[in-house]
Amino acid sequence: MATVTRADSAPPRSERRLSLQTFSAFQSRNFALLWANNMTFALSQSMRQFAFTWLALELFDSGQALGLIIFALGLPILVFGLPAGALADRIDRRLLLFASQVGGVAVTLLTAVLIWADVMTTGLTMALALALGATVAFGQPVRVAIVPSLVERSRLLNAVTLMSLSQNVSMIAGPAIGGAMIALGGVGAAFAGQSVLLGIGLIALLPLRVPSIDRTGPQRHLAAEVREGLAFVAGHPGIRTLMLVLMTTALVMAGTFMTLLPKIAKEDLNVGAFETSMFFTAMGVGMLMSSLLLASFSRLDRAGLWFIVTLITGGTLNAAFGVSLWYEASVAIMFATGWNAGFFTNLNLTLIQANTPHEVMGRVMSIYTLAMAGGMPLGGLLAGLMADVWGSREWFVACGLALVAIAIVVLFTQPSLRRMRSSGGEAPG
């Protein structure tokens, strides 16, 4: 097993200028191929939850069944996320990504066939949701972990942001495409469409070439390698703080938005389903625009400090949404929230990847995925309970103020994070 060391701390002098080449990472052919794969995967993902939700409503008309199916989609990430990351640092990453996506094609196609055959049951739906979730659990950490090995360090911020762009576009377009396919051909057509998208993504993986991981020493037990990944994160002050902040925001912001935003829209702002959907559209457009702007910069010397600023801004916007009494103002706040979230998510991931060595990247990315996947459902559960006890708006405001307080503590107690560069290491001073 290779000794885990921190990523290089001083970038070459040629990296010390800002670049306005928004799509410069595409100069790497292998990155362009991975981006194309990620685009099709992200579209299928955004269609997936919409299609499973609609399937549950059509077949079972039960809120309990719907909750179980959504839980089944996320459970494999919680169970297999860390072992999958260790596996990504042990075997050929391209092969693991290819195998996971082949599994996704098979599961989505089987789901479509069973729906068309009119034999779907609650048990089958749960099993298929678990299987599809497992393909994501093994594929997504390696998909993210590959990125730093395909581009120069000076282009990592640009590459991460371009990968995020595909997610932003998919968040806007995926549900619309899924809804159109359901309207035209039924819910089975939506799953067949996901299978086609994943199949197209496989074509992009065929010519992809991923540098091998430089490993020395005997191969150890998978559990030992998982522990090593956890130890690396715990031992790096900047990355440790970034992970804790990510989990906290998933807990008190993302989970709160997903759970209480529709409730506030319906009960307090007195708007319907379409108007509520515009909140998420506005947020997606905001993220898309800020990601495009951030992609214009090859690196930021004080990226860690800017990240803390986005945390303060996000908390302030969270509280502002809680006190907003007008629909139009609330939509504007959601756009601003998306704009800020584009900077927050891209800087968070870039700072983690730029300071993580390649030989442990898969394990660190699995922890990153787990922080989001674990924090959001728990945050949603907490938000639902607190809304009944305290009130939806009140909880929104409390969560926003809590984030601002956390950000101020981080600002004054984490000098290592404040100095972190987007290209690795720390800026002087």
Short mmCIF file of C-alpha atoms in Angstrom, two decimals:
data_model
loop_
_atom_site.label_atom_id
_atom_site.label_comp_id
_atom_site.label_asym_id
_atom_site.label_seq_id
_atom_site.Cartn_x
_atom_site.Cartn_y
_atom_site.Cartn_z
CA MET A 1 0.00 0.00 0.00
CA ALA A 2 1.37 3.40 -0.92
CA THR A 3 2.13 5.87 1.84
CA VAL A 4 -0.52 8.57 1.84
CA THR A 5 0.95 12.05 1.61
CA ARG A 6 -0.58 15.42 1.04
CA ALA A 7 -0.84 16.86 -2.41
CA ASP A 8 1.83 19.24 -3.63
CA SER A 9 1.63 22.56 -1.82
CA ALA A 10 3.27 24.96 -4.29
CA PRO A 11 2.00 25.16 -7.86
CA PRO A 12 4.39 26.12 -10.65
CA ARG A 13 4.77 29.81 -11.46
CA SER A 14 2.91 29.27 -14.76
CA GLU A 15 -0.23 28.51 -12.74
CA ARG A 16 -0.27 31.81 -10.89
CA ARG A 17 -2.42 33.78 -13.29
CA LEU A 18 -6.17 33.81 -13.65
CA SER A 19 -7.42 32.40 -16.94
CA LEU A 20 -10.65 33.31 -18.69
CA GLN A 21 -10.78 30.11 -20.75
CA THR A 22 -14.13 28.89 -19.48
CA PHE A 23 -13.91 25.49 -21.14
CA SER A 24 -10.13 24.97 -20.99
CA ALA A 25 -10.39 21.55 -19.28
CA PHE A 26 -11.96 20.19 -22.46
CA GLN A 27 -8.52 20.43 -24.06
CA SER A 28 -7.94 17.10 -22.32
CA ARG A 29 -9.58 14.49 -24.55
CA ASN A 30 -9.99 12.07 -21.67
CA PHE A 31 -11.70 14.71 -19.52
CA ALA A 32 -14.07 15.54 -22.38
CA LEU A 33 -15.00 11.86 -22.63
CA LEU A 34 -15.59 11.62 -18.88
CA TRP A 35 -17.68 14.80 -18.98
CA ALA A 36 -19.86 13.33 -21.74
CA ASN A 37 -20.35 10.22 -19.63
CA ASN A 38 -21.19 12.33 -16.59
CA MET A 39 -23.72 14.36 -18.57
CA THR A 40 -25.68 11.27 -19.61
CA PHE A 41 -25.40 9.81 -16.11
CA ALA A 42 -26.62 13.04 -14.50
CA LEU A 43 -29.60 13.23 -16.86
CA SER A 44 -30.54 9.64 -16.06
CA GLN A 45 -30.16 10.37 -12.33
CA SER A 46 -32.44 13.39 -12.43
CA MET A 47 -35.01 11.33 -14.35
CA ARG A 48 -34.62 8.39 -11.96
CA GLN A 49 -36.10 9.85 -8.79
CA PHE A 50 -38.91 11.52 -10.73
CA ALA A 51 -39.75 8.24 -12.48
CA PHE A 52 -39.63 6.14 -9.30
CA THR A 53 -41.83 8.69 -7.52
CA TRP A 54 -44.37 8.58 -10.34
CA LEU A 55 -44.22 4.78 -10.43
CA ALA A 56 -44.99 4.60 -6.72
CA LEU A 57 -47.91 7.00 -7.10
CA GLU A 58 -49.34 5.07 -10.06
CA LEU A 59 -48.98 1.58 -8.64
CA PHE A 60 -49.47 1.97 -4.92
CA ASP A 61 -50.98 5.41 -4.15
CA SER A 62 -49.29 5.20 -0.76
CA GLY A 63 -47.07 7.75 0.93
CA GLN A 64 -45.44 4.98 2.95
CA ALA A 65 -44.53 3.04 -0.20
CA LEU A 66 -43.14 6.20 -1.78
CA GLY A 67 -40.97 6.89 1.26
CA LEU A 68 -39.64 3.32 1.30
CA ILE A 69 -38.73 3.44 -2.39
CA ILE A 70 -36.89 6.76 -2.10
CA PHE A 71 -35.09 5.39 0.96
CA ALA A 72 -34.15 2.24 -0.99
CA LEU A 73 -32.56 4.37 -3.71
CA GLY A 74 -30.27 6.06 -1.17
CA LEU A 75 -29.59 3.17 1.20
CA PRO A 76 -26.82 1.49 -0.90
CA ILE A 77 -24.76 4.70 -0.80
CA LEU A 78 -24.85 4.63 3.00
CA VAL A 79 -24.02 0.90 3.12
CA PHE A 80 -21.52 0.52 0.26
CA GLY A 81 -20.14 4.05 -0.13
CA LEU A 82 -16.94 3.65 1.90
CA PRO A 83 -16.05 0.12 0.64
CA ALA A 84 -16.71 1.30 -2.92
CA GLY A 85 -14.25 4.15 -2.43
CA ALA A 86 -11.59 1.74 -1.16
CA LEU A 87 -12.25 -0.49 -4.16
CA ALA A 88 -11.77 2.50 -6.46
CA ASP A 89 -8.25 2.93 -5.02
CA ARG A 90 -7.48 -0.77 -5.46
CA ILE A 91 -8.61 -1.77 -8.98
CA ASP A 92 -8.82 -0.19 -12.43
CA ARG A 93 -11.09 2.84 -11.97
CA ARG A 94 -12.24 2.83 -15.58
CA LEU A 95 -13.23 -0.83 -15.31
CA LEU A 96 -15.17 -0.22 -12.09
CA LEU A 97 -16.99 2.75 -13.63
CA PHE A 98 -17.80 0.76 -16.76
CA ALA A 99 -19.12 -2.21 -14.77
CA SER A 100 -21.30 -0.02 -12.56
CA GLN A 101 -22.83 1.68 -15.58
CA VAL A 102 -23.50 -1.63 -17.35
CA GLY A 103 -25.38 -2.59 -14.19
CA GLY A 104 -27.37 0.65 -14.42
CA VAL A 105 -28.34 -0.08 -18.02
CA ALA A 106 -29.50 -3.58 -17.08
CA VAL A 107 -31.55 -2.49 -14.04
CA THR A 108 -33.32 0.41 -15.76
CA LEU A 109 -34.12 -1.73 -18.81
CA LEU A 110 -35.44 -4.55 -16.61
CA THR A 111 -37.61 -2.04 -14.74
CA ALA A 112 -39.11 -0.81 -18.02
CA VAL A 113 -39.83 -4.37 -19.18
CA LEU A 114 -41.53 -5.31 -15.89
CA ILE A 115 -43.68 -2.18 -16.03
CA TRP A 116 -44.71 -2.90 -19.61
CA ALA A 117 -45.49 -6.50 -18.64
CA ASP A 118 -47.73 -5.15 -15.83
CA VAL A 119 -46.15 -7.40 -13.20
CA MET A 120 -44.58 -4.76 -10.94
CA THR A 121 -45.12 -5.15 -7.19
CA THR A 122 -43.97 -3.24 -4.13
CA GLY A 123 -41.30 -5.86 -3.44
CA LEU A 124 -39.98 -5.79 -7.01
CA THR A 125 -39.92 -1.99 -7.03
CA MET A 126 -37.96 -1.95 -3.76
CA ALA A 127 -35.48 -4.54 -5.07
CA LEU A 128 -34.93 -2.64 -8.31
CA ALA A 129 -34.48 0.64 -6.42
CA LEU A 130 -31.86 -1.01 -4.19
CA ALA A 131 -30.07 -2.48 -7.22
CA LEU A 132 -30.01 0.83 -9.06
CA GLY A 133 -28.82 2.59 -5.91
CA ALA A 134 -25.97 0.07 -5.66
CA THR A 135 -24.77 0.91 -9.18
CA VAL A 136 -24.62 4.57 -8.14
CA ALA A 137 -22.84 3.73 -4.87
CA PHE A 138 -20.02 1.98 -6.74
CA GLY A 139 -19.91 4.28 -9.76
CA GLN A 140 -20.21 7.83 -8.47
CA PRO A 141 -17.16 7.97 -6.13
CA VAL A 142 -14.88 6.66 -8.87
CA ARG A 143 -16.41 9.00 -11.47
CA VAL A 144 -15.52 11.98 -9.26
CA ALA A 145 -12.15 10.54 -8.21
CA ILE A 146 -10.96 10.21 -11.81
CA VAL A 147 -11.18 13.94 -12.58
CA PRO A 148 -7.90 15.14 -10.95
CA SER A 149 -5.90 12.52 -12.86
CA LEU A 150 -7.16 13.74 -16.25
CA VAL A 151 -6.31 17.45 -16.05
CA GLU A 152 -3.39 19.58 -14.98
CA ARG A 153 -3.54 20.91 -11.43
CA SER A 154 -3.98 24.44 -12.79
CA ARG A 155 -7.21 23.34 -14.51
CA LEU A 156 -8.75 21.39 -11.64
CA LEU A 157 -11.11 24.20 -10.57
CA ASN A 158 -12.25 24.54 -14.18
CA ALA A 159 -12.73 20.78 -14.54
CA VAL A 160 -14.71 20.41 -11.30
CA THR A 161 -16.93 23.33 -12.28
CA LEU A 162 -17.59 21.91 -15.75
CA MET A 163 -18.58 18.59 -14.18
CA SER A 164 -20.93 20.54 -11.93
CA LEU A 165 -22.38 22.29 -14.98
CA SER A 166 -23.61 18.97 -16.31
CA GLN A 167 -25.34 18.35 -12.98
CA ASN A 168 -26.95 21.80 -13.08
CA VAL A 169 -28.25 21.33 -16.63
CA SER A 170 -29.57 17.90 -15.71
CA MET A 171 -31.33 19.21 -12.61
CA ILE A 172 -33.27 21.59 -14.85
CA ALA A 173 -33.79 19.33 -17.88
CA GLY A 174 -34.04 15.83 -16.39
CA PRO A 175 -37.45 16.05 -14.69
CA ALA A 176 -38.88 17.82 -17.75
CA ILE A 177 -37.61 15.07 -20.07
CA GLY A 178 -38.86 12.38 -17.70
CA GLY A 179 -42.27 14.04 -17.44
CA ALA A 180 -42.55 14.33 -21.22
CA MET A 181 -41.64 10.65 -21.70
CA ILE A 182 -44.21 9.58 -19.10
CA ALA A 183 -46.86 11.72 -20.80
CA LEU A 184 -46.06 10.24 -24.22
CA GLY A 185 -45.27 6.61 -23.41
CA GLY A 186 -46.00 5.94 -19.74
CA VAL A 187 -43.63 5.50 -16.82
CA GLY A 188 -41.99 2.50 -18.50
CA ALA A 189 -40.78 4.79 -21.27
CA ALA A 190 -39.02 6.99 -18.70
CA PHE A 191 -37.02 4.00 -17.42
CA ALA A 192 -36.25 2.91 -20.98
CA GLY A 193 -35.01 6.44 -21.63
CA GLN A 194 -32.68 6.19 -18.64
CA SER A 195 -31.29 2.94 -20.03
CA VAL A 196 -30.62 4.58 -23.39
CA LEU A 197 -28.86 7.53 -21.74
CA LEU A 198 -26.64 5.23 -19.67
CA GLY A 199 -25.88 3.21 -22.81
CA ILE A 200 -24.76 6.36 -24.64
CA GLY A 201 -22.57 7.14 -21.64
CA LEU A 202 -20.92 3.72 -21.98
CA ILE A 203 -19.85 4.61 -25.52
CA ALA A 204 -17.96 7.62 -24.14
CA LEU A 205 -16.10 5.34 -21.70
CA LEU A 206 -14.77 3.00 -24.40
CA PRO A 207 -11.91 5.27 -25.61
CA LEU A 208 -11.33 6.78 -22.14
CA ARG A 209 -7.83 6.29 -20.75
CA VAL A 210 -7.28 6.75 -17.01
CA PRO A 211 -3.73 6.88 -15.53
CA SER A 212 -2.99 3.95 -13.26
CA ILE A 213 -2.57 4.46 -9.53
CA ASP A 214 1.04 4.28 -8.31
CA ARG A 215 0.83 1.72 -5.50
CA THR A 216 3.66 -0.01 -3.66
CA GLY A 217 3.67 -2.62 -0.93
CA PRO A 218 1.30 -5.53 -0.27
CA GLN A 219 -2.43 -5.21 -0.77
CA ARG A 220 -4.28 -4.96 2.54
CA HIS A 221 -7.75 -5.86 3.73
CA LEU A 222 -10.49 -3.60 2.42
CA ALA A 223 -11.46 -2.52 5.95
CA ALA A 224 -7.89 -1.37 6.63
CA GLU A 225 -7.92 0.75 3.50
CA VAL A 226 -11.26 2.29 4.49
CA ARG A 227 -9.73 3.21 7.86
CA GLU A 228 -6.75 4.75 6.10
CA GLY A 229 -9.05 6.97 4.04
CA LEU A 230 -10.89 8.07 7.17
CA ALA A 231 -7.56 8.72 8.92
CA PHE A 232 -6.34 10.87 6.03
CA VAL A 233 -9.45 13.06 6.18
CA ALA A 234 -9.29 13.30 9.98
CA GLY A 235 -5.60 14.21 9.88
CA HIS A 236 -5.83 17.00 7.30
CA PRO A 237 -7.16 20.15 9.04
CA GLY A 238 -8.53 21.76 5.89
CA ILE A 239 -10.18 18.68 4.41
CA ARG A 240 -11.56 17.65 7.80
CA THR A 241 -13.25 21.04 8.16
CA LEU A 242 -14.56 20.95 4.58
CA MET A 243 -16.16 17.55 5.16
CA LEU A 244 -17.74 18.62 8.45
CA VAL A 245 -19.10 21.80 6.88
CA LEU A 246 -20.47 19.81 3.93
CA MET A 247 -22.28 17.39 6.24
CA THR A 248 -23.61 20.28 8.34
CA THR A 249 -25.00 22.14 5.33
CA ALA A 250 -26.59 18.92 4.02
CA LEU A 251 -28.17 18.46 7.45
CA VAL A 252 -29.50 21.97 8.13
CA MET A 253 -29.82 23.48 4.66
CA ALA A 254 -30.31 20.89 1.89
CA GLY A 255 -32.53 18.61 3.97
CA THR A 256 -34.57 21.58 5.17
CA PHE A 257 -35.08 22.92 1.65
CA MET A 258 -36.15 19.58 0.19
CA THR A 259 -38.59 18.87 3.03
CA LEU A 260 -40.10 22.23 3.99
CA LEU A 261 -39.96 24.35 0.85
CA PRO A 262 -43.09 22.76 -0.72
CA LYS A 263 -44.86 23.01 2.65
CA ILE A 264 -44.11 26.73 2.98
CA ALA A 265 -45.11 27.33 -0.64
CA LYS A 266 -48.48 25.65 -0.21
CA GLU A 267 -49.43 26.68 3.32
CA ASP A 268 -47.80 30.10 3.74
CA LEU A 269 -47.40 31.51 0.23
CA ASN A 270 -50.62 29.89 -1.06
CA VAL A 271 -49.24 28.74 -4.42
CA GLY A 272 -49.71 25.52 -6.38
CA ALA A 273 -47.44 22.79 -7.71
CA PHE A 274 -46.22 24.70 -10.78
CA GLU A 275 -45.32 27.81 -8.80
CA THR A 276 -43.53 25.61 -6.26
CA SER A 277 -41.52 23.94 -9.03
CA MET A 278 -40.29 27.39 -10.06
CA PHE A 279 -38.37 27.60 -6.78
CA PHE A 280 -36.23 24.63 -7.83
CA THR A 281 -35.94 25.91 -11.40
CA ALA A 282 -34.74 29.30 -10.16
CA MET A 283 -32.20 27.60 -7.93
CA GLY A 284 -30.96 25.43 -10.81
CA VAL A 285 -30.58 28.44 -13.11
CA GLY A 286 -28.66 30.30 -10.41
CA MET A 287 -26.27 27.37 -9.93
CA LEU A 288 -25.77 27.08 -13.68
CA MET A 289 -24.88 30.75 -14.07
CA SER A 290 -22.45 30.89 -11.14
CA SER A 291 -20.80 27.66 -12.26
CA LEU A 292 -20.22 29.18 -15.71
CA LEU A 293 -18.65 32.23 -14.08
CA LEU A 294 -16.42 30.16 -11.79
CA ALA A 295 -15.31 28.03 -14.74
CA SER A 296 -13.70 31.17 -16.18
CA PHE A 297 -10.99 31.04 -13.51
CA SER A 298 -8.22 28.48 -13.59
CA ARG A 299 -7.40 28.91 -9.91
CA LEU A 300 -8.06 31.03 -6.80
CA ASP A 301 -5.31 31.66 -4.26
CA ARG A 302 -7.75 32.27 -1.39
CA ALA A 303 -10.38 29.75 -2.44
CA GLY A 304 -10.78 28.59 1.17
CA LEU A 305 -11.65 32.10 2.33
CA TRP A 306 -14.15 32.52 -0.50
CA PHE A 307 -15.68 29.19 0.49
CA ILE A 308 -16.30 30.50 4.02
CA VAL A 309 -17.91 33.62 2.52
CA THR A 310 -20.35 31.40 0.58
CA LEU A 311 -21.27 29.64 3.83
CA ILE A 312 -22.12 32.97 5.48
CA THR A 313 -24.10 34.04 2.41
CA GLY A 314 -25.97 30.74 2.25
CA GLY A 315 -27.03 30.97 5.88
CA THR A 316 -28.23 34.54 5.40
CA LEU A 317 -30.31 33.55 2.36
CA ASN A 318 -31.72 30.57 4.24
CA ALA A 319 -32.97 32.88 7.00
CA ALA A 320 -34.26 35.40 4.43
CA PHE A 321 -36.41 32.73 2.77
CA GLY A 322 -37.88 31.89 6.16
CA VAL A 323 -39.13 35.44 6.71
CA SER A 324 -40.19 36.20 3.11
CA LEU A 325 -43.94 36.84 2.80
CA TRP A 326 -44.12 37.32 -0.98
CA TYR A 327 -43.86 34.65 -3.67
CA GLU A 328 -41.84 36.79 -6.09
CA ALA A 329 -39.33 37.69 -3.38
CA SER A 330 -39.05 34.03 -2.42
CA VAL A 331 -38.28 33.05 -6.05
CA ALA A 332 -35.58 35.73 -6.17
CA ILE A 333 -34.09 34.39 -2.93
CA MET A 334 -34.03 30.88 -4.41
CA PHE A 335 -32.20 32.18 -7.48
CA ALA A 336 -29.64 33.87 -5.22
CA THR A 337 -29.39 30.66 -3.18
CA GLY A 338 -28.62 28.70 -6.34
CA TRP A 339 -26.07 31.30 -7.43
CA ASN A 340 -24.32 31.00 -4.06
CA ALA A 341 -24.62 27.20 -4.01
CA GLY A 342 -22.79 27.00 -7.33
CA PHE A 343 -19.74 28.63 -5.73
CA PHE A 344 -20.11 26.66 -2.48
CA THR A 345 -20.30 23.18 -4.00
CA ASN A 346 -17.61 23.71 -6.64
CA LEU A 347 -15.13 25.30 -4.24
CA ASN A 348 -15.78 22.60 -1.64
CA LEU A 349 -15.06 19.75 -4.05
CA THR A 350 -12.12 21.50 -5.71
CA LEU A 351 -10.39 22.22 -2.40
CA ILE A 352 -10.81 18.61 -1.29
CA GLN A 353 -9.54 17.12 -4.56
CA ALA A 354 -6.66 19.56 -4.98
CA ASN A 355 -5.29 18.58 -1.56
CA THR A 356 -5.86 14.82 -1.81
CA PRO A 357 -3.24 12.47 -3.35
CA HIS A 358 -4.41 10.21 -6.18
CA GLU A 359 -3.79 6.95 -4.31
CA VAL A 360 -6.45 7.77 -1.71
CA MET A 361 -8.78 9.83 -3.92
CA GLY A 362 -11.44 7.12 -4.28
CA ARG A 363 -11.81 6.72 -0.52
CA VAL A 364 -11.93 10.45 0.10
CA MET A 365 -14.57 10.89 -2.61
CA SER A 366 -16.66 8.13 -1.05
CA ILE A 367 -16.54 10.03 2.27
CA TYR A 368 -17.55 13.17 0.38
CA THR A 369 -20.52 11.35 -1.18
CA LEU A 370 -21.47 9.85 2.17
CA ALA A 371 -21.40 13.26 3.86
CA MET A 372 -24.01 14.52 1.42
CA ALA A 373 -26.07 11.34 1.20
CA GLY A 374 -26.15 10.88 4.96
CA GLY A 375 -26.75 14.48 5.95
CA MET A 376 -29.64 15.28 3.64
CA PRO A 377 -32.16 12.57 4.68
CA LEU A 378 -31.36 13.11 8.36
CA GLY A 379 -31.81 16.84 7.86
CA GLY A 380 -35.14 16.22 6.17
CA LEU A 381 -36.31 14.05 9.05
CA LEU A 382 -35.24 16.68 11.60
CA ALA A 383 -36.87 19.47 9.58
CA GLY A 384 -40.17 17.61 9.43
CA LEU A 385 -40.17 17.08 13.19
CA MET A 386 -39.20 20.67 13.98
CA ALA A 387 -41.81 22.07 11.58
CA ASP A 388 -44.51 20.35 13.62
CA VAL A 389 -43.02 21.44 16.93
CA TRP A 390 -41.81 24.94 16.09
CA GLY A 391 -43.03 25.92 12.61
CA SER A 392 -41.58 25.68 9.09
CA ARG A 393 -40.55 29.31 8.73
CA GLU A 394 -39.08 29.41 12.21
CA TRP A 395 -36.94 26.36 11.48
CA PHE A 396 -35.72 27.89 8.21
CA VAL A 397 -34.59 31.02 10.05
CA ALA A 398 -32.97 29.01 12.85
CA CYS A 399 -31.02 26.88 10.36
CA GLY A 400 -29.84 29.96 8.48
CA LEU A 401 -28.62 31.70 11.62
CA ALA A 402 -26.91 28.49 12.76
CA LEU A 403 -24.99 28.32 9.47
CA VAL A 404 -23.86 31.93 9.82
CA ALA A 405 -22.66 31.23 13.36
CA ILE A 406 -20.80 28.10 12.23
CA ALA A 407 -19.17 30.03 9.37
CA ILE A 408 -17.94 32.76 11.73
CA VAL A 409 -16.42 30.13 14.04
CA VAL A 410 -14.71 28.47 11.06
CA LEU A 411 -13.44 31.84 9.81
CA PHE A 412 -11.64 32.63 13.07
CA THR A 413 -10.52 29.14 14.11
CA GLN A 414 -9.42 27.46 10.84
CA PRO A 415 -6.50 29.42 9.34
CA SER A 416 -5.49 26.38 7.27
CA LEU A 417 -8.83 26.42 5.44
CA ARG A 418 -8.69 30.20 4.93
CA ARG A 419 -5.36 29.88 3.11
CA MET A 420 -6.20 26.85 0.93
CA ARG A 421 -5.65 27.28 -2.81
CA SER A 422 -7.91 25.81 -5.45
CA SER A 423 -4.79 24.30 -7.06
CA GLY A 424 -3.50 22.68 -3.87
CA GLY A 425 -1.59 23.77 -0.80
CA GLU A 426 -1.93 27.04 1.07
CA ALA A 427 -1.33 30.66 0.16
CA PRO A 428 1.22 32.47 2.37
CA GLY A 429 0.10 34.74 5.19
#
